[in-house]
Short mmCIF file of C-alpha atoms in Angstrom, two decimals:
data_model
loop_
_atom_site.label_atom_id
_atom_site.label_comp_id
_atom_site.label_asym_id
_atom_site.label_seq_id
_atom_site.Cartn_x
_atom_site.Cartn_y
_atom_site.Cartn_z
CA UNK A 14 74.62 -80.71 99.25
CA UNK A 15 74.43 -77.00 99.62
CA UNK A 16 75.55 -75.11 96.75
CA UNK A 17 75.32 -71.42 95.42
CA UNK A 18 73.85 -71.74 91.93
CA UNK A 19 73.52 -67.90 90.16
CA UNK A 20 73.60 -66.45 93.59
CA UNK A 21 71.38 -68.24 95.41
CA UNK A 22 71.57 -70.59 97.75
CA UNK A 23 70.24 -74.04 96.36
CA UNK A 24 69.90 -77.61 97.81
CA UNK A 25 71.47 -80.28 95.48
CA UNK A 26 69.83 -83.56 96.02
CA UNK A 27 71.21 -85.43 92.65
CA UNK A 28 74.37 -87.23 92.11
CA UNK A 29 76.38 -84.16 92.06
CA UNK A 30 77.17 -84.01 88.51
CA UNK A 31 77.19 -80.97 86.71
CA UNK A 32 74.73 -82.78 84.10
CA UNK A 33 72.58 -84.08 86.62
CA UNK A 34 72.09 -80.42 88.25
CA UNK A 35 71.21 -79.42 84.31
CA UNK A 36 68.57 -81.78 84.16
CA UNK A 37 67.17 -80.62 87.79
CA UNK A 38 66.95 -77.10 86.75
CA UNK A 39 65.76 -77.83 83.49
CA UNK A 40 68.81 -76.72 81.44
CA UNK A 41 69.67 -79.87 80.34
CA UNK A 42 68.81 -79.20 76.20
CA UNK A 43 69.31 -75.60 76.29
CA UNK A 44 72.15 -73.89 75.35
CA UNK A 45 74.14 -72.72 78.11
CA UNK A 46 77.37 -72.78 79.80
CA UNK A 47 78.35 -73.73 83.47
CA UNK A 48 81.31 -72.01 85.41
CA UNK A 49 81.76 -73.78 88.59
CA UNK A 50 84.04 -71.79 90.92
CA UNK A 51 85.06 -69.61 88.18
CA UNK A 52 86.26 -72.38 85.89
CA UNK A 53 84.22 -73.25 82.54
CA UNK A 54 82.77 -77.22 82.40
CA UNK A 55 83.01 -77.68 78.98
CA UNK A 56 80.11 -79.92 77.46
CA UNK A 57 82.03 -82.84 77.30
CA UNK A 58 83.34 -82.85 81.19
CA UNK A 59 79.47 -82.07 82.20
CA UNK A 60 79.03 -85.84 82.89
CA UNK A 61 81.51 -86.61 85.28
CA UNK A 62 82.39 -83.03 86.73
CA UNK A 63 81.02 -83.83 90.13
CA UNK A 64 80.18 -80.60 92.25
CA UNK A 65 81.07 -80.36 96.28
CA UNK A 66 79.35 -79.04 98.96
CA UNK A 67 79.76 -74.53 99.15
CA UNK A 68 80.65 -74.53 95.42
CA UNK A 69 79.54 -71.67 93.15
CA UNK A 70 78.13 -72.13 89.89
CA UNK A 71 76.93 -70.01 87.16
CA UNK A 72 74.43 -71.30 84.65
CA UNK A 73 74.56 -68.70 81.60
CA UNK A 74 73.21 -68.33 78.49
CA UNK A 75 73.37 -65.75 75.28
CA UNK A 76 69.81 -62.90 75.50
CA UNK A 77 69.58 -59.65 74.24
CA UNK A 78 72.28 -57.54 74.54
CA UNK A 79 73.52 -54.14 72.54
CA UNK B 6 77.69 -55.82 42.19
CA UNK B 7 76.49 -56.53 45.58
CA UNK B 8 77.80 -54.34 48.67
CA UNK B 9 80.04 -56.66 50.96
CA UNK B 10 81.36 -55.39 54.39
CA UNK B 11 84.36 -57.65 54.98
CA UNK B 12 85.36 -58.04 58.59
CA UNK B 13 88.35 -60.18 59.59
CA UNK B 14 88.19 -63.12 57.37
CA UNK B 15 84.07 -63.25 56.82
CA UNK B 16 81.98 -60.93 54.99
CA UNK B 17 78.85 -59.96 55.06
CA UNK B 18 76.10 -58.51 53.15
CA UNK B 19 74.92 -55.88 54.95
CA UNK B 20 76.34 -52.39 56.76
CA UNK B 21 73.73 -52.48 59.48
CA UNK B 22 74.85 -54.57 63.15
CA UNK B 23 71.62 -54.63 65.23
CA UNK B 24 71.92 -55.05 69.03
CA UNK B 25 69.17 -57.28 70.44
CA UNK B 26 68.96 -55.44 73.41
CA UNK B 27 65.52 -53.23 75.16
CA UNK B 28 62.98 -55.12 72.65
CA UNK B 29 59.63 -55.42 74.60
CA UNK B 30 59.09 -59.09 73.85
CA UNK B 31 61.66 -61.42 71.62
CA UNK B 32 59.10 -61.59 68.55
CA UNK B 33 59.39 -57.90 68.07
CA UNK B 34 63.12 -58.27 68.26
CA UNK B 35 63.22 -61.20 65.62
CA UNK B 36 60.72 -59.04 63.37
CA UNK B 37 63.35 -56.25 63.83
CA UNK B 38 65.87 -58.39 62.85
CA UNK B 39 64.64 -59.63 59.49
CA UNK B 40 63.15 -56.23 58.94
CA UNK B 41 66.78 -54.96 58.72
CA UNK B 42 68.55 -57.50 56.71
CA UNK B 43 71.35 -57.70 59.04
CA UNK B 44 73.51 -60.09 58.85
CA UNK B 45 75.69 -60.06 62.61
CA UNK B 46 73.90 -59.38 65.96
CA UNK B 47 75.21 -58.57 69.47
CA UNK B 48 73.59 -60.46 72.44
CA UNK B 49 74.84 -60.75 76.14
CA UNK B 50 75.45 -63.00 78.72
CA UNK B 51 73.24 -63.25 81.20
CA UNK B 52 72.10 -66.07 84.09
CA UNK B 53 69.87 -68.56 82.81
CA UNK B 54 65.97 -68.18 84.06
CA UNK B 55 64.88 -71.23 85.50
CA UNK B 56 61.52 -69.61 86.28
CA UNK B 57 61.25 -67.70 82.69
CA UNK B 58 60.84 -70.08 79.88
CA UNK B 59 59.42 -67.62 77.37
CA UNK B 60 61.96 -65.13 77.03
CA UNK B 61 64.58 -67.38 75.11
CA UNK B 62 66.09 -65.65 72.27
CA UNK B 63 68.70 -67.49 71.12
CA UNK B 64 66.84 -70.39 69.69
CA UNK B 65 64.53 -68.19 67.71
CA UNK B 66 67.78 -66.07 66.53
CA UNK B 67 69.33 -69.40 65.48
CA UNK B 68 66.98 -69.99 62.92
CA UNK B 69 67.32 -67.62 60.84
CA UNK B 70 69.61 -67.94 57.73
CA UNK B 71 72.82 -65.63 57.40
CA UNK B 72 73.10 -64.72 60.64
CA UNK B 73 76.28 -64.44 63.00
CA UNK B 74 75.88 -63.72 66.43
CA UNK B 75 78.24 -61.63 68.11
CA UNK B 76 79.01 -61.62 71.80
CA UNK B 77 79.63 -58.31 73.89
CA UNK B 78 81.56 -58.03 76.95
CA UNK B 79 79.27 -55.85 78.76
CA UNK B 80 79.25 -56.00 82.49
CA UNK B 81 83.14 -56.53 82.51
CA UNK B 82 84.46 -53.64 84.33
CA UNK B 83 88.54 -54.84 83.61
CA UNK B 84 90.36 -56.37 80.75
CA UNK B 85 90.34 -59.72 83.05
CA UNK B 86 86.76 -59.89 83.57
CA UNK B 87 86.22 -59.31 79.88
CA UNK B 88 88.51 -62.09 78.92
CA UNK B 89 86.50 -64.54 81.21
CA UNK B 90 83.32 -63.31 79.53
CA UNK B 91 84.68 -63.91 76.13
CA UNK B 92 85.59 -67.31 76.69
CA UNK B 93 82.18 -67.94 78.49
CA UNK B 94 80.84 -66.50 74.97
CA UNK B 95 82.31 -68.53 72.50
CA UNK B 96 81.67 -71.57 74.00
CA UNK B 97 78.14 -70.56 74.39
CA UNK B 98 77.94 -69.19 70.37
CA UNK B 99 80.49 -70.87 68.71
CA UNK B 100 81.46 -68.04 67.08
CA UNK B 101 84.91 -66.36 67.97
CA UNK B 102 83.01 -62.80 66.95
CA UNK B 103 83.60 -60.70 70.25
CA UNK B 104 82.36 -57.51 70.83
CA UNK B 105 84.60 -56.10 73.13
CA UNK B 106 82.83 -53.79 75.91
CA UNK B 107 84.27 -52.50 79.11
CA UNK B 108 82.48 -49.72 80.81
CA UNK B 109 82.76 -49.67 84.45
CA UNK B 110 80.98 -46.41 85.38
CA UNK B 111 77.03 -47.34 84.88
CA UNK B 112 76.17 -43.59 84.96
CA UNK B 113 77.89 -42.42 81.59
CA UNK B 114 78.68 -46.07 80.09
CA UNK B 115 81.69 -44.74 77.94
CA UNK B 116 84.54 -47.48 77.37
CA UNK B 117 87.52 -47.90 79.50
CA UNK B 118 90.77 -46.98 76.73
CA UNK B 119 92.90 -48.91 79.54
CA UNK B 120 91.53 -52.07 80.37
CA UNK B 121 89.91 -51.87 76.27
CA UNK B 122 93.53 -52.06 75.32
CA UNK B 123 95.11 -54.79 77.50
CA UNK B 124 91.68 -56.82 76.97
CA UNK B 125 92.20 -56.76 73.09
CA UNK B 126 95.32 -57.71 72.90
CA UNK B 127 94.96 -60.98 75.06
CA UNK B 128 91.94 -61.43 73.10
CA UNK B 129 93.56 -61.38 69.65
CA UNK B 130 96.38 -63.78 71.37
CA UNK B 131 93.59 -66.48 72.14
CA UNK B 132 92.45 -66.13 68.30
CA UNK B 133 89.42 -64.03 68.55
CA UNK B 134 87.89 -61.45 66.33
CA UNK B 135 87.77 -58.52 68.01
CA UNK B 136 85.38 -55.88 67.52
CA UNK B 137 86.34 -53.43 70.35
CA UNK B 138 83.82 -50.16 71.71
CA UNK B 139 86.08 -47.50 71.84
CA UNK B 140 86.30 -43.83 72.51
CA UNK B 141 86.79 -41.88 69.46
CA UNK B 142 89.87 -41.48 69.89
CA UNK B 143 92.18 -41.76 66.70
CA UNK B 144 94.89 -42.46 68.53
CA UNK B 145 93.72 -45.43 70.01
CA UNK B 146 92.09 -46.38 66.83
CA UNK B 147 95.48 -46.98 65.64
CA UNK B 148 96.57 -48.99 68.28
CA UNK B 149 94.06 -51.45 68.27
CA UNK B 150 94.19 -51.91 64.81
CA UNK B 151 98.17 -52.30 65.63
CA UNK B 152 97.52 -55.19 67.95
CA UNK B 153 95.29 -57.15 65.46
CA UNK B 154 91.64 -55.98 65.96
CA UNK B 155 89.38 -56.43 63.14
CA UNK B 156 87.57 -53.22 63.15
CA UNK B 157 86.77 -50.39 65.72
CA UNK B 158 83.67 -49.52 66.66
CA UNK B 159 83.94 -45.75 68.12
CA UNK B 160 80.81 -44.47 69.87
CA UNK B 161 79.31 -41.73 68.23
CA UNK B 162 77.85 -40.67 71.62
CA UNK B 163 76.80 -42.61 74.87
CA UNK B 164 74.72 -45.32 74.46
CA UNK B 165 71.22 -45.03 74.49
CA UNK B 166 71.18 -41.46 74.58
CA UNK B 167 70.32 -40.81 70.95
CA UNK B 168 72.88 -37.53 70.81
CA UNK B 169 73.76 -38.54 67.57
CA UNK B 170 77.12 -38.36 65.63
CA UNK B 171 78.58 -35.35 68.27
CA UNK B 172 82.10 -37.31 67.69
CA UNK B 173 81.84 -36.73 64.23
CA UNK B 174 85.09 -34.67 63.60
CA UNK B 175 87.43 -37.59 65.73
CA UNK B 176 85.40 -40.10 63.71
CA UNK B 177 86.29 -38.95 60.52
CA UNK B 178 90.35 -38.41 62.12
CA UNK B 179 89.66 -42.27 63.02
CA UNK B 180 88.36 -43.20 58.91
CA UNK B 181 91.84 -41.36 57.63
CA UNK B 182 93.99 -43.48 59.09
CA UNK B 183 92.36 -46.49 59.24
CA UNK B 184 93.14 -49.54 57.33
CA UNK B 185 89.97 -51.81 58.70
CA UNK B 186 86.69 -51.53 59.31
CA UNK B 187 85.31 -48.67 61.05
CA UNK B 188 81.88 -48.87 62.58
CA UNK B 189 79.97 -46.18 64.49
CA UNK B 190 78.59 -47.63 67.94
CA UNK B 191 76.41 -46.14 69.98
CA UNK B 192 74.10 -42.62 70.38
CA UNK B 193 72.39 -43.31 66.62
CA UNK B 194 69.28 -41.80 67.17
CA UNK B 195 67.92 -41.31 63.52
CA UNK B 196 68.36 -43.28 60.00
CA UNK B 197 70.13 -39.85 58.84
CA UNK B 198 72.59 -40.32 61.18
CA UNK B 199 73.63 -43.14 59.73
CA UNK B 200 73.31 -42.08 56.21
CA UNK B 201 75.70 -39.58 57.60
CA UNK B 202 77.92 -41.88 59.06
CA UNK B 203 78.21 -43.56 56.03
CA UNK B 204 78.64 -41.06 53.88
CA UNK B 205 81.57 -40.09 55.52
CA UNK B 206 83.62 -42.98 55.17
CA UNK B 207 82.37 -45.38 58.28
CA UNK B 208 82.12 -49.10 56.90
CA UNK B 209 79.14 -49.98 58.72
CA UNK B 210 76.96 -48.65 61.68
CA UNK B 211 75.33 -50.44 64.82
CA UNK B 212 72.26 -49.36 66.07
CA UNK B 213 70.00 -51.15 69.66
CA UNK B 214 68.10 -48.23 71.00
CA UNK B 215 67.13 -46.16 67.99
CA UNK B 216 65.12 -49.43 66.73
CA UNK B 217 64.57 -51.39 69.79
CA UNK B 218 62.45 -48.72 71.61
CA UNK B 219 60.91 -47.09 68.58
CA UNK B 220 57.15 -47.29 68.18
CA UNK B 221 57.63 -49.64 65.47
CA UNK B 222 61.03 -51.11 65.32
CA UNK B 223 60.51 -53.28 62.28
CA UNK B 224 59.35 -49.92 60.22
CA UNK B 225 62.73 -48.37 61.93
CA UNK B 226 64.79 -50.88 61.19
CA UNK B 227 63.30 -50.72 57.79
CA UNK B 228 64.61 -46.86 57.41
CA UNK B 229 68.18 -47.35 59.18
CA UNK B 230 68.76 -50.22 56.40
CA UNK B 231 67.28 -47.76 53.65
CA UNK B 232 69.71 -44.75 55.13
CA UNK B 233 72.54 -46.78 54.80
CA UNK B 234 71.91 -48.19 51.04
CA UNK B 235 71.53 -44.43 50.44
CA UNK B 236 74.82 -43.66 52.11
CA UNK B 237 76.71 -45.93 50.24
CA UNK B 238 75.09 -45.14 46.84
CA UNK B 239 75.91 -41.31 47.31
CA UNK B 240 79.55 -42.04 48.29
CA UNK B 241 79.86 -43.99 44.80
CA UNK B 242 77.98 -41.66 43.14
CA UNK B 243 80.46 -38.70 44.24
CA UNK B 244 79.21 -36.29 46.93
CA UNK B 245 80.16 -32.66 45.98
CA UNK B 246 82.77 -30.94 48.10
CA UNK B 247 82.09 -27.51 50.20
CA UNK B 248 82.77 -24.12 49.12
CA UNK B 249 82.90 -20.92 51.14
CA UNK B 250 81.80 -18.74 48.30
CA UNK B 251 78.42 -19.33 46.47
CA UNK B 252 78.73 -20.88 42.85
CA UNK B 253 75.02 -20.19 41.15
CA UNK B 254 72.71 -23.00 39.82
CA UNK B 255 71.64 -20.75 37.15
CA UNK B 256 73.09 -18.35 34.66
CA UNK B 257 73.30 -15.03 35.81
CA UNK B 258 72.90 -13.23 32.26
CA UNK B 259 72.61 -10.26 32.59
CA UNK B 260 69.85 -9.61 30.05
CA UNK B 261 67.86 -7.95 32.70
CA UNK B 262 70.34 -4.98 32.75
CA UNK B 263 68.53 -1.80 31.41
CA UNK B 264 65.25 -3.41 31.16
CA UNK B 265 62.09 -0.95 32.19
CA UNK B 266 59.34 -1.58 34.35
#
């Protein structure tokens, strides 16, 4: 599936889960939060939120800031 | 007895916040950091770097004892966006610390009273601590203390310009009438600027730019946490009030009267 992932356009080949597009882009153990379509996966949904083809997801994480 | 800084229902052990913010490289930042003794930080939320493994902060920040990370808002440019970004934050930190930040014009960065306002207040109602970047405006001091903020943090002059304390009359307005913390945010440029700040009444000070781009930051943040043990040892010491007429240091006997050369 085609989603937008941090404003890009990227192709999804996993199961769709939210966890299993983690592990593909190496987020998986870090600490970060996902907002898919402007709505905040928490951890414990990240298994069986399933994404859909045109959604748009922000991966995000805490870095220096003033 | 050891200084405390009490904000909302934790307290801390030291008057300097440090933004983590314009460090070249994270192990300057963390060197910074423990440099200062601080004991609350602001970071940001930003998109995570698939392609940039090495500039992870937040594990490194982590580790270190006594340390509460604080959240800003920055890049919200309304009171909705920065309730999004709050809730994005604490899930991220854990930590219901916001520092509330809405500045929509890039070219000045000063905070937006409006949307600051209606932000806070449906921040407070979702059980936050808020922390909100204000103008220093005494009026609006009072209202967001009204509304149940936890300190305010009025800018002392835009950030990263290093103008100092020009806000320093409306500042000390804002200390009068305040009944929590008040904490200068924003234009520091020096450590006695923040002795000054300090000395004044302000509870607490924090500084990014001052100590982030300084040719040695650690060394900086060194002196800002030095200023402000000074500042708050010469407020408990009793600084001496101003007169308009000269009162002399020494006796003026006048034994020279009559004397010949």
């Amino acid at each position: 599936m085609n989603i937008n992932l941090n404003g890009k356009k990227y192709k999804y080949m996993d199961n769709g889960s939210v966890e299993g597009l983690l592990k593909a882009i190496k987020a998986g153990s870090k600490k970060v939060a996902v907002i898919v379509n402007g709505s905040i996966i928490g951890a414990g949904e990240r298994k069986t939120a399933k994404l859909k083809n045109n959604d748009i997801v922000d991966i995000v994480t805490l870095g220096g800031g003033g | 007895m050891k200084d405390i800084l009490k904000i909302g229902k934790r307290s801390f052990g030291s008057r300097l916040l440090l933004g983590t913010g314009k460090f070249s490289d994270v192990k300057t930042m963390i060197e910074a950091v423990k440099a200062s003794g601080t004991e609350l930080v602001t970071v940001a939320l930003r998109r995570f770097n698939t392609k940039q493994k090495s500039d992870d902060l937040l594990s490194p920040l982590l580790k270190l004892r006594k340390l509460t990370l604080m959240p800003n808002t920055s890049g919200a440019r309304t009171a909705e966006e920065a309730v999004k970004v709050a809730m994005i934050a604490r899930e991220l930190s854990g930590s219901d610390f916001i520092k509330l930040e809405i500045h929509p014009n890039p070219h000045h960065l000063l905070p937006d009273p409006i949307e600051t306002f209606a932000a806070a207040k449906e921040l407070v109602r979702k059980g936050f601590t808020v922390l909100p970047y204000m103008p220093a405006d005494p009026v609006l001091a009072k209202r967001l203390e009204d509304i149940g903020c936890s300190a305010v943090m009025p800018l002392g002059s835009p950030i990263g310009t290093g103008q100092g304390l020009r806000t320093f009359d409306m500042i000390r307005m804002i200390i009068e009438n305040s009944s929590i913390p008040v904490i200068v945010d924003a234009g520091l440029r020096s450590p006695s600027e923040a002795a000054a700040a300090i000395e004044m009444g302000c509870d607490a000070v924090l500084v990014n730019s001052a100590i982030a781009v300084a040719g040695d930051p650690a060394l900086m943040a060194s002196a800002f946490a030095a200023a402000i043990k000074a500042g708050i040892m010469a407020r408990k010491a009793g600084i001496m009030g101003v007169s308009s007429d000269a009162i002399a240091s020494s006796p003026l006997t006048s034994f020279l009267d009559g004397a010949k050369g």
